[in-house]
PDB file of C-alpha atoms in Angstrom:
ATOM      1  CA  MET A 845     -54.622 -21.304 -24.348  1.00  0.00           C
ATOM      2  CA  ILE A 846     -51.714 -18.513 -24.972  1.00  0.00           C
ATOM      3  CA  VAL A 847     -48.393 -20.579 -25.589  1.00  0.00           C
ATOM      4  CA  GLU A 848     -45.654 -17.540 -25.654  1.00  0.00           C
ATOM      5  CA  HIS A 849     -41.485 -18.156 -26.586  1.00  0.00           C
ATOM      6  CA  ARG A 850     -40.158 -20.290 -24.111  1.00  0.00           C
ATOM      7  CA  LEU A 851     -36.939 -20.203 -22.344  1.00  0.00           C
ATOM      8  CA  ARG A 852     -36.857 -24.040 -23.735  1.00  0.00           C
ATOM      9  CA  ASP A 853     -37.703 -25.646 -27.029  1.00  0.00           C
ATOM     10  CA  LEU A 854     -40.160 -29.155 -27.137  1.00  0.00           C
ATOM     11  CA  ASN A 855     -38.163 -32.034 -26.904  1.00  0.00           C
ATOM     12  CA  GLU A 856     -39.574 -34.450 -28.610  1.00  0.00           C
ATOM     13  CA  ASP A 857     -38.862 -37.562 -27.167  1.00  0.00           C
ATOM     14  CA  HIS A 858     -39.796 -36.379 -23.614  1.00  0.00           C
ATOM     15  CA  VAL A 859     -43.470 -35.425 -25.449  1.00  0.00           C
ATOM     16  CA  THR A 860     -43.813 -39.245 -26.834  1.00  0.00           C
ATOM     17  CA  ALA A 861     -42.799 -40.618 -23.254  1.00  0.00           C
ATOM     18  CA  ILE A 862     -45.986 -38.203 -21.868  1.00  0.00           C
ATOM     19  CA  MET A 863     -47.823 -39.505 -24.815  1.00  0.00           C
ATOM     20  CA  ARG A 864     -46.980 -42.975 -23.611  1.00  0.00           C
ATOM     21  CA  SER A 865     -47.721 -42.296 -19.719  1.00  0.00           C
ATOM     22  CA  PHE A 866     -51.394 -40.899 -20.889  1.00  0.00           C
ATOM     23  CA  ALA A 867     -51.637 -44.299 -22.925  1.00  0.00           C
ATOM     24  CA  ASP A 868     -51.033 -46.312 -20.196  1.00  0.00           C
ATOM     25  CA  LEU A 869     -53.306 -44.794 -17.789  1.00  0.00           C
ATOM     26  CA  GLY A 870     -56.058 -44.955 -19.801  1.00  0.00           C
ATOM     27  CA  GLY A 871     -58.626 -41.895 -20.973  1.00  0.00           C
ATOM     28  CA  GLN A 872     -57.523 -38.672 -20.253  1.00  0.00           C
ATOM     29  CA  LEU A 873     -56.183 -39.278 -16.579  1.00  0.00           C
ATOM     30  CA  GLN A 874     -53.208 -36.288 -16.426  1.00  0.00           C
ATOM     31  CA  LEU A 875     -50.998 -36.458 -12.733  1.00  0.00           C
ATOM     32  CA  GLN A 876     -49.917 -32.891 -12.961  1.00  0.00           C
ATOM     33  CA  PRO A 877     -51.832 -29.766 -14.246  1.00  0.00           C
ATOM     34  CA  ILE A 878     -50.326 -27.320 -16.242  1.00  0.00           C
ATOM     35  CA  VAL A 879     -49.963 -23.933 -14.774  1.00  0.00           C
ATOM     36  CA  VAL A 880     -51.411 -20.535 -16.322  1.00  0.00           C
ATOM     37  CA  ASP A 881     -51.797 -17.183 -15.649  1.00  0.00           C
ATOM     38  CA  GLN A 882     -55.176 -15.273 -15.456  1.00  0.00           C
ATOM     39  CA  ASP A 883     -54.849 -14.631 -18.921  1.00  0.00           C
ATOM     40  CA  TYR A 884     -54.412 -18.133 -19.774  1.00  0.00           C
ATOM     41  CA  ARG A 885     -50.768 -17.996 -20.586  1.00  0.00           C
ATOM     42  CA  LEU A 886     -48.808 -20.985 -20.297  1.00  0.00           C
ATOM     43  CA  ALA A 887     -46.415 -20.755 -17.168  1.00  0.00           C
ATOM     44  CA  ASP A 888     -45.629 -24.551 -16.809  1.00  0.00           C
ATOM     45  CA  GLY A 889     -46.434 -27.830 -18.909  1.00  0.00           C
ATOM     46  CA  ALA A 890     -45.373 -26.973 -22.424  1.00  0.00           C
ATOM     47  CA  HIS A 891     -44.563 -30.849 -22.631  1.00  0.00           C
ATOM     48  CA  ARG A 892     -47.657 -31.651 -21.272  1.00  0.00           C
ATOM     49  CA  LEU A 893     -49.947 -29.426 -23.367  1.00  0.00           C
ATOM     50  CA  GLU A 894     -48.337 -30.574 -26.270  1.00  0.00           C
ATOM     51  CA  ALA A 895     -48.942 -33.958 -25.487  1.00  0.00           C
ATOM     52  CA  ALA A 896     -52.352 -33.693 -24.747  1.00  0.00           C
ATOM     53  CA  LYS A 897     -53.032 -31.893 -28.510  1.00  0.00           C
ATOM     54  CA  ARG A 898     -50.991 -34.897 -29.806  1.00  0.00           C
ATOM     55  CA  SER A 899     -52.929 -37.183 -28.506  1.00  0.00           C
ATOM     56  CA  GLY A 900     -56.339 -35.959 -29.272  1.00  0.00           C
ATOM     57  CA  TRP A 901     -57.657 -34.805 -25.604  1.00  0.00           C
ATOM     58  CA  SER A 902     -60.822 -31.909 -25.553  1.00  0.00           C
ATOM     59  CA  HIS A 903     -59.320 -30.399 -22.251  1.00  0.00           C
ATOM     60  CA  VAL A 904     -56.595 -30.476 -19.980  1.00  0.00           C
ATOM     61  CA  SER A 905     -56.232 -30.208 -16.282  1.00  0.00           C
ATOM     62  CA  ALA A 906     -54.930 -26.717 -14.965  1.00  0.00           C
ATOM     63  CA  ASN A 907     -53.931 -24.734 -12.042  1.00  0.00           C
ATOM     64  CA  VAL A 908     -55.094 -20.601 -12.629  1.00  0.00           C
ATOM     65  CA  ILE A 909     -52.449 -18.051 -10.659  1.00  0.00           C
ATOM     66  CA  GLU A 910     -54.058 -14.650 -10.643  1.00  0.00           C
ATOM     67  CA  GLY A 911     -51.977 -11.714 -10.854  1.00  0.00           C
ATOM     68  CA  VAL A 912     -49.177 -12.921 -12.717  1.00  0.00           C
ATOM     69  CA  THR A 913     -46.857 -10.508 -14.172  1.00  0.00           C
ATOM     70  CA  GLU A 914     -44.094 -11.363 -17.635  1.00  0.00           C
ATOM     71  CA  GLN A 915     -41.419 -11.867 -15.164  1.00  0.00           C
ATOM     72  CA  ASP A 916     -43.563 -14.283 -12.781  1.00  0.00           C
ATOM     73  CA  ARG A 917     -44.373 -16.628 -15.474  1.00  0.00           C
ATOM     74  CA  ARG A 918     -40.343 -16.547 -16.420  1.00  0.00           C
ATOM     75  CA  VAL A 919     -39.749 -17.447 -12.589  1.00  0.00           C
ATOM     76  CA  ILE A 920     -42.435 -20.147 -12.991  1.00  0.00           C
ATOM     77  CA  GLU A 921     -40.773 -21.854 -15.600  1.00  0.00           C
ATOM     78  CA  VAL A 922     -37.527 -22.044 -14.814  1.00  0.00           C
ATOM     79  CA  GLU A 923     -38.104 -22.813 -11.184  1.00  0.00           C
ATOM     80  CA  ALA A 924     -40.409 -25.947 -12.273  1.00  0.00           C
ATOM     81  CA  ASN A 925     -38.251 -27.101 -14.196  1.00  0.00           C
ATOM     82  CA  ARG A 926     -35.329 -26.866 -12.770  1.00  0.00           C
ATOM     83  CA  LEU A 927     -36.582 -28.289  -9.353  1.00  0.00           C
ATOM     84  CA  ARG A 928     -37.713 -31.305 -11.789  1.00  0.00           C
ATOM     85  CA  LEU A 929     -33.977 -31.535 -12.977  1.00  0.00           C
ATOM     86  CA  GLU A 930     -34.926 -30.969 -16.375  1.00  0.00           C
ATOM     87  CA  PHE A 931     -33.218 -28.049 -17.600  1.00  0.00           C
ATOM     88  CA  THR A 932     -29.710 -28.400 -18.573  1.00  0.00           C
ATOM     89  CA  MET A 933     -26.727 -26.570 -18.072  1.00  0.00           C
ATOM     90  CA  LEU A 934     -27.530 -24.133 -21.484  1.00  0.00           C
ATOM     91  CA  GLU A 935     -31.229 -23.383 -20.793  1.00  0.00           C
ATOM     92  CA  LEU A 936     -29.460 -22.273 -17.110  1.00  0.00           C
ATOM     93  CA  HIS A 937     -27.213 -19.925 -18.411  1.00  0.00           C
ATOM     94  CA  ASP A 938     -29.966 -18.745 -20.977  1.00  0.00           C
ATOM     95  CA  ALA A 939     -32.365 -18.021 -17.888  1.00  0.00           C
ATOM     96  CA  TRP A 940     -29.439 -16.497 -15.615  1.00  0.00           C
ATOM     97  CA  GLN A 941     -28.458 -14.412 -18.879  1.00  0.00           C
ATOM     98  CA  SER A 942     -31.760 -13.419 -20.465  1.00  0.00           C
ATOM     99  CA  PHE A 943     -33.605 -12.804 -16.947  1.00  0.00           C
ATOM    100  CA  TYR A 944     -31.999 -13.533 -13.821  1.00  0.00           C
ATOM    101  CA  GLU A 945     -28.898 -11.288 -14.501  1.00  0.00           C
ATOM    102  CA  PRO A 946     -30.745  -7.766 -15.613  1.00  0.00           C
ATOM    103  CA  GLU A 947     -33.291  -8.147 -12.952  1.00  0.00           C
ATOM    104  CA  HIS A 948     -30.480  -8.638 -10.557  1.00  0.00           C
ATOM    105  CA  GLU A 949     -28.567  -5.565 -11.753  1.00  0.00           C
ATOM    106  CA  ARG A 950     -31.807  -4.132 -12.528  1.00  0.00           C
ATOM    107  CA  LYS A 951     -33.066  -4.258  -9.035  1.00  0.00           C
ATOM    108  CA  ALA A 952     -29.401  -3.172  -7.827  1.00  0.00           C
ATOM    109  CA  THR A 953     -29.242   0.199  -9.769  1.00  0.00           C
ATOM    110  CA  VAL A 954     -33.051   1.318  -8.113  1.00  0.00           C
ATOM    111  CA  ARG A 955     -32.015   0.464  -4.888  1.00  0.00           C
ATOM    112  CA  LYS A 956     -28.987   2.709  -5.188  1.00  0.00           C
ATOM    113  CA  ALA A 957     -30.858   5.245  -6.433  1.00  0.00           C
ATOM    114  CA  GLU A 958     -33.680   5.554  -3.562  1.00  0.00           C
ATOM    115  CA  GLY A 959     -30.619   4.773  -1.273  1.00  0.00           C
ATOM    116  CA  ALA A 960     -28.949   7.888  -2.909  1.00  0.00           C
ATOM    117  CA  ARG A 961     -31.810   9.907  -2.500  1.00  0.00           C
ATOM    118  CA  GLU A 962     -32.480   9.105   1.147  1.00  0.00           C
ATOM    119  CA  LEU A 963     -29.064  10.266   1.642  1.00  0.00           C
ATOM    120  CA  GLY A 964     -30.050  13.741   0.229  1.00  0.00           C
ATOM    121  CA  LEU A 965     -27.663  13.574  -3.098  1.00  0.00           C
ATOM    122  CA  ALA A 966     -28.324  15.665  -5.812  1.00  0.00           C
ATOM    123  CA  ASN A 967     -30.186  14.255  -8.846  1.00  0.00           C
ATOM    124  CA  GLY A 968     -27.433  14.679 -11.075  1.00  0.00           C
ATOM    125  CA  LEU A 969     -25.252  12.730  -8.833  1.00  0.00           C
ATOM    126  CA  GLU A 970     -27.428  10.018  -9.039  1.00  0.00           C
ATOM    127  CA  GLN A 971     -26.197   8.780 -12.753  1.00  0.00           C
ATOM    128  CA  ASN A 972     -22.544   8.200 -11.011  1.00  0.00           C
ATOM    129  CA  LEU A 973     -24.306   6.490  -8.081  1.00  0.00           C
ATOM    130  CA  ILE A 974     -21.644   5.730  -5.123  1.00  0.00           C
ATOM    131  CA  GLY A 975     -20.973   2.126  -3.570  1.00  0.00           C
ATOM    132  CA  ASN A 976     -22.454   2.791  -0.046  1.00  0.00           C
ATOM    133  CA  SER A 977     -25.558   4.629  -1.318  1.00  0.00           C
ATOM    134  CA  TYR A 978     -27.756   1.474  -0.574  1.00  0.00           C
ATOM    135  CA  LYS A 979     -30.217   2.096   2.373  1.00  0.00           C
ATOM    136  CA  ASP A 980     -28.494  -1.060   4.787  1.00  0.00           C
ATOM    137  CA  SER A 981     -32.033  -2.340   5.669  1.00  0.00           C
ATOM    138  CA  GLU A 982     -32.263  -3.194   1.416  1.00  0.00           C
ATOM    139  CA  ARG A 983     -29.078  -3.845   0.786  1.00  0.00           C
ATOM    140  CA  PRO A 984     -29.103  -6.044  -2.508  1.00  0.00           C
ATOM    141  CA  VAL A 985     -28.024  -9.834  -2.449  1.00  0.00           C
ATOM    142  CA  SER A 986     -24.426 -10.342  -4.404  1.00  0.00           C
ATOM    143  CA  LYS A 987     -24.722 -11.620  -7.691  1.00  0.00           C
ATOM    144  CA  GLU A 988     -22.798 -14.917  -6.314  1.00  0.00           C
ATOM    145  CA  LYS A 989     -25.677 -15.199  -4.231  1.00  0.00           C
ATOM    146  CA  ALA A 990     -28.208 -14.427  -6.699  1.00  0.00           C
ATOM    147  CA  ALA A 991     -26.764 -17.038  -9.277  1.00  0.00           C
ATOM    148  CA  LYS A 992     -27.203 -19.769  -7.011  1.00  0.00           C
ATOM    149  CA  GLU A 993     -30.236 -18.795  -5.505  1.00  0.00           C
ATOM    150  CA  SER A 994     -32.417 -18.315  -9.275  1.00  0.00           C
ATOM    151  CA  VAL A 995     -30.536 -20.980 -11.276  1.00  0.00           C
ATOM    152  CA  GLY A 996     -28.135 -22.947  -9.155  1.00  0.00           C
ATOM    153  CA  LEU A 997     -25.188 -22.559 -10.574  1.00  0.00           C
ATOM    154  CA  SER A 998     -22.011 -20.377  -9.541  1.00  0.00           C
ATOM    155  CA  ILE A 999     -20.902 -17.414 -11.595  1.00  0.00           C
ATOM    156  CA  ASP A1000     -17.574 -19.211 -12.233  1.00  0.00           C
ATOM    157  CA  THR A1001     -19.481 -22.017 -13.997  1.00  0.00           C
ATOM    158  CA  LEU A1002     -21.930 -19.326 -15.936  1.00  0.00           C
ATOM    159  CA  ASN A1003     -18.695 -17.551 -16.953  1.00  0.00           C
ATOM    160  CA  LYS A1004     -17.585 -20.837 -18.010  1.00  0.00           C
ATOM    161  CA  ILE A1005     -20.600 -21.939 -19.770  1.00  0.00           C
ATOM    162  CA  LYS A1006     -20.133 -18.203 -21.541  1.00  0.00           C
ATOM    163  CA  ASP A1007     -16.702 -18.693 -22.816  1.00  0.00           C
ATOM    164  CA  ILE A1008     -17.671 -22.332 -24.698  1.00  0.00           C
ATOM    165  CA  LYS A1009     -20.274 -20.326 -26.054  1.00  0.00           C
ATOM    166  CA  GLU A1010     -18.115 -17.829 -27.532  1.00  0.00           C
ATOM    167  CA  ALA A1011     -15.318 -20.244 -28.555  1.00  0.00           C
ATOM    168  CA  ALA A1012     -18.491 -21.602 -30.540  1.00  0.00           C
ATOM    169  CA  GLN A1013     -18.007 -18.464 -32.683  1.00  0.00           C
ATOM    170  CA  SER A1014     -14.177 -18.685 -32.836  1.00  0.00           C
ATOM    171  CA  GLU A1015     -12.669 -17.943 -36.550  1.00  0.00           C
ATOM    172  CA  ASN A1016     -10.801 -20.962 -35.628  1.00  0.00           C
ATOM    173  CA  GLU A1017     -12.152 -23.807 -37.166  1.00  0.00           C
ATOM    174  CA  GLU A1018     -11.184 -26.581 -34.669  1.00  0.00           C
ATOM    175  CA  LEU A1019     -11.547 -24.586 -31.821  1.00  0.00           C
ATOM    176  CA  ARG A1020     -15.111 -23.443 -33.223  1.00  0.00           C
ATOM    177  CA  GLU A1021     -15.890 -27.650 -33.710  1.00  0.00           C
ATOM    178  CA  ALA A1022     -14.403 -28.374 -30.433  1.00  0.00           C
ATOM    179  CA  ALA A1023     -16.266 -25.983 -28.926  1.00  0.00           C
ATOM    180  CA  LEU A1024     -19.907 -26.460 -30.761  1.00  0.00           C
ATOM    181  CA  ASN A1025     -19.350 -30.733 -29.492  1.00  0.00           C
ATOM    182  CA  GLY A1026     -19.077 -29.130 -26.187  1.00  0.00           C
ATOM    183  CA  LEU A1027     -22.359 -27.275 -26.136  1.00  0.00           C
ATOM    184  CA  LYS A1028     -23.951 -30.622 -27.709  1.00  0.00           C
ATOM    185  CA  LYS A1029     -22.915 -31.859 -24.353  1.00  0.00           C
ATOM    186  CA  LEU A1030     -23.737 -29.257 -22.585  1.00  0.00           C
ATOM    187  CA  ASN A1031     -27.510 -29.421 -23.986  1.00  0.00           C
ATOM    188  CA  ARG A1032     -28.012 -32.538 -21.876  1.00  0.00           C
ATOM    189  CA  PRO A1033     -29.482 -32.912 -18.482  1.00  0.00           C
ATOM    190  CA  GLY A1034     -26.582 -33.745 -15.665  1.00  0.00           C
ATOM    191  CA  ALA A1035     -23.895 -32.935 -17.810  1.00  0.00           C
ATOM    192  CA  ALA A1036     -20.355 -31.187 -16.236  1.00  0.00           C
ATOM    193  CA  VAL A1037     -19.535 -28.035 -17.492  1.00  0.00           C
ATOM    194  CA  ASN A1038     -15.506 -28.258 -16.092  1.00  0.00           C
ATOM    195  CA  PRO A1039     -14.391 -30.914 -18.571  1.00  0.00           C
ATOM    196  CA  VAL A1040     -15.915 -29.213 -21.218  1.00  0.00           C
ATOM    197  CA  HIS A1041     -13.982 -25.944 -20.439  1.00  0.00           C
ATOM    198  CA  GLN A1042     -10.893 -27.584 -19.214  1.00  0.00           C
ATOM    199  CA  LYS A1043     -10.699 -29.491 -22.837  1.00  0.00           C
ATOM    200  CA  LEU A1044     -11.281 -25.906 -24.314  1.00  0.00           C
ATOM    201  CA  LEU A1045      -8.835 -24.506 -22.542  1.00  0.00           C
ATOM    202  CA  SER A1046      -5.992 -26.927 -23.383  1.00  0.00           C
ATOM    203  CA  LEU A1047      -7.002 -26.446 -26.808  1.00  0.00           C
ATOM    204  CA  GLN A1048      -6.567 -22.848 -26.871  1.00  0.00           C
ATOM    205  CA  SER A1049      -3.393 -23.051 -25.618  1.00  0.00           C
ATOM    206  CA  ARG A1050      -1.891 -25.159 -27.887  1.00  0.00           C
ATOM    207  CA  ILE A1051      -3.245 -23.317 -30.772  1.00  0.00           C
ATOM    208  CA  LYS A1052      -2.052 -20.603 -29.479  1.00  0.00           C
ATOM    209  CA  ALA A1053       1.728 -22.054 -29.148  1.00  0.00           C
ATOM    210  CA  SER A1054       1.170 -23.316 -32.941  1.00  0.00           C
ATOM    211  CA  SER A1055       0.952 -19.588 -33.622  1.00  0.00           C
ATOM    212  CA  MET A1056       3.871 -18.114 -32.331  1.00  0.00           C
ATOM    213  CA  SER A1057       6.857 -17.077 -33.678  1.00  0.00           C
ATOM    214  CA  PRO A1058      10.342 -18.868 -32.051  1.00  0.00           C
ATOM    215  CA  GLU A1059      10.866 -15.524 -29.990  1.00  0.00           C
ATOM    216  CA  GLU A1060       7.801 -15.450 -28.366  1.00  0.00           C
ATOM    217  CA  ALA A1061       7.268 -19.564 -27.721  1.00  0.00           C
ATOM    218  CA  ARG A1062      10.553 -18.667 -26.092  1.00  0.00           C
ATOM    219  CA  GLU A1063       9.412 -15.565 -24.082  1.00  0.00           C
ATOM    220  CA  GLN A1064       6.391 -17.383 -22.816  1.00  0.00           C
ATOM    221  CA  PHE A1065       8.542 -20.568 -21.817  1.00  0.00           C
ATOM    222  CA  LEU A1066      10.836 -18.402 -19.639  1.00  0.00           C
ATOM    223  CA  ASP A1067       7.741 -17.133 -18.233  1.00  0.00           C
ATOM    224  CA  LYS A1068       6.512 -20.548 -17.268  1.00  0.00           C
ATOM    225  CA  ARG A1069       9.712 -21.229 -16.085  1.00  0.00           C
ATOM    226  CA  LEU A1070      10.153 -18.205 -13.718  1.00  0.00           C
ATOM    227  CA  SER A1071       6.654 -19.081 -12.529  1.00  0.00           C
ATOM    228  CA  ALA A1072       7.388 -22.358 -11.540  1.00  0.00           C
ATOM    229  CA  LEU A1073      10.690 -20.889  -9.744  1.00  0.00           C
ATOM    230  CA  VAL A1074       8.130 -18.855  -7.680  1.00  0.00           C
ATOM    231  CA  GLU A1075       5.755 -21.477  -7.107  1.00  0.00           C
ATOM    232  CA  GLN A1076       8.585 -23.919  -6.093  1.00  0.00           C
ATOM    233  CA  THR A1077      10.157 -21.545  -3.198  1.00  0.00           C
ATOM    234  CA  THR A1078       7.169 -20.036  -1.805  1.00  0.00           C
ATOM    235  CA  GLY A1079       5.420 -23.937  -1.929  1.00  0.00           C
ATOM    236  CA  LEU A1080       8.633 -24.673   0.311  1.00  0.00           C
ATOM    237  CA  SER A1081       8.796 -21.761   2.689  1.00  0.00           C
ATOM    238  CA  ILE A1082       5.262 -22.788   3.820  1.00  0.00           C
ATOM    239  CA  LYS A1083       5.629 -26.487   4.195  1.00  0.00           C
ATOM    240  CA  LEU A1084       8.842 -25.541   6.116  1.00  0.00           C
ATOM    241  CA  GLN A1085       6.642 -23.172   8.761  1.00  0.00           C
ATOM    242  CA  GLY A1086       3.734 -26.234   9.071  1.00  0.00           C
ATOM    243  CA  ASP A1087       4.124 -29.545   9.875  1.00  0.00           C
ATOM    244  CA  TRP A1088       6.839 -30.550   7.489  1.00  0.00           C
ATOM    245  CA  GLY A1089       9.178 -28.073   9.387  1.00  0.00           C
ATOM    246  CA  SER A1090       7.986 -29.542  12.885  1.00  0.00           C
ATOM    247  CA  GLU A1091       8.640 -32.897  11.527  1.00  0.00           C
ATOM    248  CA  ILE A1092      12.445 -32.166  10.005  1.00  0.00           C
ATOM    249  CA  ALA A1093      13.212 -30.711  13.666  1.00  0.00           C
ATOM    250  CA  GLU A1094      12.007 -33.644  15.407  1.00  0.00           C
ATOM    251  CA  ALA A1095      13.928 -35.824  12.692  1.00  0.00           C
ATOM    252  CA  ALA A1096      17.051 -33.695  13.438  1.00  0.00           C
ATOM    253  CA  SER A1097      16.995 -33.766  17.119  1.00  0.00           C
ATOM    254  CA  GLY A1098      16.817 -37.630  16.869  1.00  0.00           C
ATOM    255  CA  SER A1099      19.815 -38.357  14.816  1.00  0.00           C
ATOM    256  CA  GLN A1100      23.780 -37.396  14.434  1.00  0.00           C
ATOM    257  CA  LEU A1101      22.951 -38.361  10.342  1.00  0.00           C
ATOM    258  CA  ALA A1102      19.271 -37.007  10.266  1.00  0.00           C
ATOM    259  CA  LEU A1103      21.353 -33.337  11.855  1.00  0.00           C
ATOM    260  CA  GLU A1104      24.324 -34.075   8.597  1.00  0.00           C
ATOM    261  CA  ASP A1105      21.393 -34.390   6.213  1.00  0.00           C
ATOM    262  CA  LEU A1106      19.956 -31.069   7.258  1.00  0.00           C
ATOM    263  CA  ARG A1107      23.016 -29.409   6.999  1.00  0.00           C
ATOM    264  CA  ALA A1108      23.723 -30.695   3.543  1.00  0.00           C
ATOM    265  CA  SER A1109      19.772 -29.130   2.808  1.00  0.00           C
ATOM    266  CA  ARG A1110      21.109 -25.962   3.838  1.00  0.00           C
ATOM    267  CA  LYS A1111      24.004 -25.787   2.078  1.00  0.00           C
ATOM    268  CA  ALA A1112      22.621 -26.431  -0.735  1.00  0.00           C
ATOM    269  CA  LEU A1113      19.792 -23.684  -0.241  1.00  0.00           C
ATOM    270  CA  THR A1114      22.590 -21.114   0.162  1.00  0.00           C
ATOM    271  CA  GLN A1115      24.192 -22.097  -2.953  1.00  0.00           C
ATOM    272  CA  ALA A1116      20.509 -22.011  -4.907  1.00  0.00           C
ATOM    273  CA  LEU A1117      20.744 -18.032  -2.924  1.00  0.00           C
ATOM    274  CA  MET A1118      23.727 -17.490  -4.003  1.00  0.00           C
ATOM    275  CA  GLN A1119      22.538 -18.203  -7.805  1.00  0.00           C
ATOM    276  CA  LEU A1120      19.767 -16.447  -7.744  1.00  0.00           C
ATOM    277  CA  MET A1121      21.325 -13.387  -5.951  1.00  0.00           C
ATOM    278  CA  VAL A1122      23.876 -13.441  -8.830  1.00  0.00           C
ATOM    279  CA  ILE A1123      21.379 -13.046 -11.538  1.00  0.00           C
ATOM    280  CA  GLU A1124      19.175 -10.473  -9.684  1.00  0.00           C
ATOM    281  CA  VAL A1125      22.590  -8.556  -9.456  1.00  0.00           C
ATOM    282  CA  LYS A1126      23.701  -8.908 -13.333  1.00  0.00           C
ATOM    283  CA  HIS A1127      20.246  -7.455 -14.178  1.00  0.00           C
ATOM    284  CA  THR A1128      20.122  -4.629 -11.674  1.00  0.00           C
ATOM    285  CA  PRO A1129      21.559  -1.290 -13.289  1.00  0.00           C
ATOM    286  CA  GLY A1130      24.183   0.396 -11.583  1.00  0.00           C
ATOM    287  CA  ASN A1131      28.350  -1.072  -9.813  1.00  0.00           C
ATOM    288  CA  PRO A1132      27.202  -4.669 -10.417  1.00  0.00           C
ATOM    289  CA  GLY A1133      29.440  -4.923  -6.534  1.00  0.00           C
ATOM    290  CA  GLU A1134      27.855  -2.320  -4.766  1.00  0.00           C
ATOM    291  CA  SER A1135      24.677  -3.950  -5.573  1.00  0.00           C
ATOM    292  CA  LEU A1136      25.879  -7.572  -4.584  1.00  0.00           C
ATOM    293  CA  LYS A1137      27.075  -5.794  -1.094  1.00  0.00           C
ATOM    294  CA  ARG A1138      23.664  -3.916  -0.825  1.00  0.00           C
ATOM    295  CA  LEU A1139      21.971  -7.478  -1.560  1.00  0.00           C
ATOM    296  CA  GLY A1140      24.351  -9.286   0.936  1.00  0.00           C
ATOM    297  CA  SER A1141      23.292  -6.870   3.649  1.00  0.00           C
ATOM    298  CA  GLU A1142      19.436  -7.148   3.265  1.00  0.00           C
ATOM    299  CA  VAL A1143      19.646 -10.779   2.862  1.00  0.00           C
ATOM    300  CA  SER A1144      21.937 -11.309   6.213  1.00  0.00           C
ATOM    301  CA  ARG A1145      19.864  -8.994   7.933  1.00  0.00           C
ATOM    302  CA  VAL A1146      16.099 -10.581   6.876  1.00  0.00           C
ATOM    303  CA  LEU A1147      18.041 -13.770   7.812  1.00  0.00           C
ATOM    304  CA  ALA A1148      18.759 -12.778  11.246  1.00  0.00           C
ATOM    305  CA  GLU A1149      16.054 -10.959  11.907  1.00  0.00           C
ATOM    306  CA  GLU A1150      13.692 -13.457  11.007  1.00  0.00           C
ATOM    307  CA  SER A1151      15.846 -16.871  12.691  1.00  0.00           C
ATOM    308  CA  LEU A1152      15.781 -14.654  16.264  1.00  0.00           C
ATOM    309  CA  ARG A1153      11.981 -14.250  15.732  1.00  0.00           C
ATOM    310  CA  LEU A1154      11.321 -18.225  15.091  1.00  0.00           C
ATOM    311  CA  LEU A1155      13.962 -19.031  18.158  1.00  0.00           C
ATOM    312  CA  ALA A1156      12.353 -16.639  20.277  1.00  0.00           C
ATOM    313  CA  GLY A1157       8.830 -18.279  19.301  1.00  0.00           C
ATOM    314  CA  ASP A1158      10.070 -21.697  20.148  1.00  0.00           C
ATOM    315  CA  ASP A1159      11.290 -20.721  23.608  1.00  0.00           C
ATOM    316  CA  ASP A1160       7.654 -19.214  23.989  1.00  0.00           C
ATOM    317  CA  ALA A1161       6.041 -22.445  23.171  1.00  0.00           C
TER     318      ALA A1161
END
């Protein structure tokens, strides 16, 4: 029996549990055979094999699969453990990074080259392959789909695990320790990636902020303030185009008091728009008066055109 490098290390608790199961069943009774290739190299069942050795067994039950390549053995190992829900997030990431991702990229390159040759491209151009050189019948799956089909994780989740691993190599001691603790959590089956990743992101932001100069911190604060303005005004526009706008229109049609509230909101928005226009004009090169006239004309034109369009749409409805 040949046991080569495995994607996952032996778990002593798991080996002990299997040995206990063997003892409970009595004799050399093995419920699930191990899997080996034609050369008796182990493909699946490392824990069962180790438990049998420690239990003093002279032989084990095995399924022998003929024609198994090195790649096939890796696939069997990953699939058998994944279907039994035994792989941790870290082990799934290792399987993707060490085998499935390179294999996906290799196949994509080969298919591109074959497609390029069939399209009659010169050999010298095959080193700089174009994106549409695939044969339509053999267009490879996307990396996202390949990740899902091979290890059951999204590219986003795999990238988050990669981020956590990289943070564990950080020169910042606090970040490194937090990442190492996160990796310990992810080394247990069923552990969630998002909470660990989010905690590290928050820590990274805090560390970055603490190392900033007052000027840099102020600049970051102002950037966030401006981003919040864009998010809030855009959100208001979207709301008014949806159910919220319809409900406000219904309220205004049923009450004079509601109509007055609507006018008050419009005046407040006009005041806000005026403030934004003044800020924009102050930071626009050229004569402020001319800039304000030009900006005012633009705003008036857009207001008129869009208002007429919306009114026409209401009439059609």
